[in-house]
PDB file of C-alpha atoms in Angstrom:
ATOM      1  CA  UNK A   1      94.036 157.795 242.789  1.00 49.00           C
ATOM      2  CA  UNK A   2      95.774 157.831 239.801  1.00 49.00           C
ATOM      3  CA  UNK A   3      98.584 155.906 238.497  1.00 49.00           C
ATOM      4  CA  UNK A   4     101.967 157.847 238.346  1.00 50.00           C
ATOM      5  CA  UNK A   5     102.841 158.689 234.598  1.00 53.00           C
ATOM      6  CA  UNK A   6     105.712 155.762 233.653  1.00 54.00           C
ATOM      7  CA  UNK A   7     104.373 153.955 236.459  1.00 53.00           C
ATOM      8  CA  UNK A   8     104.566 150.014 236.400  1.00 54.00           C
ATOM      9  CA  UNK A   9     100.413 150.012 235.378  1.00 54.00           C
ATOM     10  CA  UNK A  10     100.933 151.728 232.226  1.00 55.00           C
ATOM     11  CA  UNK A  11     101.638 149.749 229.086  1.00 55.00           C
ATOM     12  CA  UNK A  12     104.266 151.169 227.017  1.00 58.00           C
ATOM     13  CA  UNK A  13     103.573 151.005 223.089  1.00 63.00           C
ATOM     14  CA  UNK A  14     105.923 148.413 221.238  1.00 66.00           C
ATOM     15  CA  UNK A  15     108.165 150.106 219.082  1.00 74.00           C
ATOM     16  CA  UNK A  16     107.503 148.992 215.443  1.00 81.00           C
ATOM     17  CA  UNK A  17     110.477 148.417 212.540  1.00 86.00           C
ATOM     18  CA  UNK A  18     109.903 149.344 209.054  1.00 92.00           C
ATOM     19  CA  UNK A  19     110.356 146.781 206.654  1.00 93.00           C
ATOM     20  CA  UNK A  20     112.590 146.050 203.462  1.00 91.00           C
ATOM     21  CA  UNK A  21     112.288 143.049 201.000  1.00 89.00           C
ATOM     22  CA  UNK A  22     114.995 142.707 198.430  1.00 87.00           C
ATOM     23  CA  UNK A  23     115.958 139.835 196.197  1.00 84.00           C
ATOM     24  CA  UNK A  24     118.579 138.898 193.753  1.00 81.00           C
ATOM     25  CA  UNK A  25     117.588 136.935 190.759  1.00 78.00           C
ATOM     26  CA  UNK A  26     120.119 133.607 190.052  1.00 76.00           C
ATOM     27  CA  UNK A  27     121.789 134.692 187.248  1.00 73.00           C
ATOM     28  CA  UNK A  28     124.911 132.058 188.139  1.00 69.00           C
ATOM     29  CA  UNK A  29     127.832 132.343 190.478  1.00 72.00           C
ATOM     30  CA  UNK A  30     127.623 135.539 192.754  1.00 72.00           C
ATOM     31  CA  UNK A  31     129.938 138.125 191.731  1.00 75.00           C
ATOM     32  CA  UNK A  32     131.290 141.335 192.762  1.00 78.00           C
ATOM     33  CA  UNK A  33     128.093 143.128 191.360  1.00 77.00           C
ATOM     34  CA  UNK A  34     125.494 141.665 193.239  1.00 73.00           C
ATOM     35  CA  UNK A  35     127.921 141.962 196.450  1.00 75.00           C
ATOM     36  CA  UNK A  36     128.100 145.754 195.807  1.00 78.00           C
ATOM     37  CA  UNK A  37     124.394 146.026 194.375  1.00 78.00           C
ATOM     38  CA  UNK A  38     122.488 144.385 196.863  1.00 80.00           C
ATOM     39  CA  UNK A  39     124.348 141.759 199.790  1.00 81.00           C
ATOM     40  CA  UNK A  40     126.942 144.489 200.928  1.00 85.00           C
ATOM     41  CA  UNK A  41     123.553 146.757 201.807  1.00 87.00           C
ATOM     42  CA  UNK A  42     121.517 143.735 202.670  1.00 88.00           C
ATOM     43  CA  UNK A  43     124.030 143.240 205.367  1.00 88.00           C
ATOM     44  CA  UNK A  44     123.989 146.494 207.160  1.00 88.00           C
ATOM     45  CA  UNK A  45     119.880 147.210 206.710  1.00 89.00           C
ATOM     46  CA  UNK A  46     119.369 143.649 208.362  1.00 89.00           C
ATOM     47  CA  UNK A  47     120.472 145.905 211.885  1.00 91.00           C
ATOM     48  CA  UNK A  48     117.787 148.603 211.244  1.00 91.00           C
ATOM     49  CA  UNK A  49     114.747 147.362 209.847  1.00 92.00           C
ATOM     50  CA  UNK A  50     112.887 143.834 209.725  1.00 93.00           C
ATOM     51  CA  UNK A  51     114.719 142.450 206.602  1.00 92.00           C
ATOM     52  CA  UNK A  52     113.067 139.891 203.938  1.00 93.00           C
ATOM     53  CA  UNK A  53     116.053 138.709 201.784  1.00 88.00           C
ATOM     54  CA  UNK A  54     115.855 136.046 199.294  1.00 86.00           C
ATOM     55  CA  UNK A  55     116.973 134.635 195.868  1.00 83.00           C
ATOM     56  CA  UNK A  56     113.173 135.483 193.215  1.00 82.00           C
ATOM     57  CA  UNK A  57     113.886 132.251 190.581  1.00 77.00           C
ATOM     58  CA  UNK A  58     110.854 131.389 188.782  1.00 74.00           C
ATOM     59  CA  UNK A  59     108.294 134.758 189.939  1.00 67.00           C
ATOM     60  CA  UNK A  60     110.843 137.203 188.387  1.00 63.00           C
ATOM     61  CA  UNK A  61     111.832 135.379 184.952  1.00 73.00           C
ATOM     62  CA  UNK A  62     111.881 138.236 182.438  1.00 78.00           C
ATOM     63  CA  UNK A  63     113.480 136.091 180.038  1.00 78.00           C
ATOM     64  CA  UNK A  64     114.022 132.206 178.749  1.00 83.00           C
ATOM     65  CA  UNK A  65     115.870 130.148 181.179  1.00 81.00           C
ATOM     66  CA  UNK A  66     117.012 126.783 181.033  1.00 87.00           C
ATOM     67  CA  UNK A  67     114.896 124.741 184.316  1.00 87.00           C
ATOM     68  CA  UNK A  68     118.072 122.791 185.074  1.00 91.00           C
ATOM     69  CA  UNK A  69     120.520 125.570 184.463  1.00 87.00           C
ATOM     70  CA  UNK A  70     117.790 127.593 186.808  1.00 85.00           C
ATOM     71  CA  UNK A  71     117.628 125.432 189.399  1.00 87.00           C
ATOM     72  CA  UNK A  72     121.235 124.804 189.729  1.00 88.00           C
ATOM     73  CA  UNK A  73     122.031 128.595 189.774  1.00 84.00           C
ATOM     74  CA  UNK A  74     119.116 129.317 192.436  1.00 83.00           C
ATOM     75  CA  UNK A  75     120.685 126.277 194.932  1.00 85.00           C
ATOM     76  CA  UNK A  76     124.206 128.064 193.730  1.00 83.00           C
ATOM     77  CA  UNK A  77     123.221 131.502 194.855  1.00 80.00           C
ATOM     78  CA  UNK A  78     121.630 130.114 198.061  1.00 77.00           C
TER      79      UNK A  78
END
């Protein structure tokens, strides 16, 4: 015969999350706007979707940085 719809044979589908990947660039001590830009939302999408955070140092350099200042703000931010 055949198995009973919801029965224990039939495989359910996984659900699948969505995604989001965000980053904050080190621009020195964290400060109210990147709490209220990004880390305040971070927080709350991190319960709804499969969340990528991170701190984009030497990829997203749109401008001259001192590599010491750089690296200290990056460990700062982390």
């Amino acid at each position: 015969g055949e198995a009973a719809e919801g029965g224990a044979g039939e495989l359910k589908k996984a659900e699948r999350r969505k995604r989001v990947i965000s980053g904050v660039q080190p621009t020195g001590n964290l400060h109210l706007g990147n709490y209220l830009g990004a880390i305040r939302q971070w927080t709350e999408l991190q319960h709804s979707y499969d969340s990528f955070f991170s701190i984009v140092d030497l990829h997203a350099i749109t401008v001259p940085h001192d590599p010491k200042a750089l690296k200290r703000d990056t460990l700062a931010a982390a």
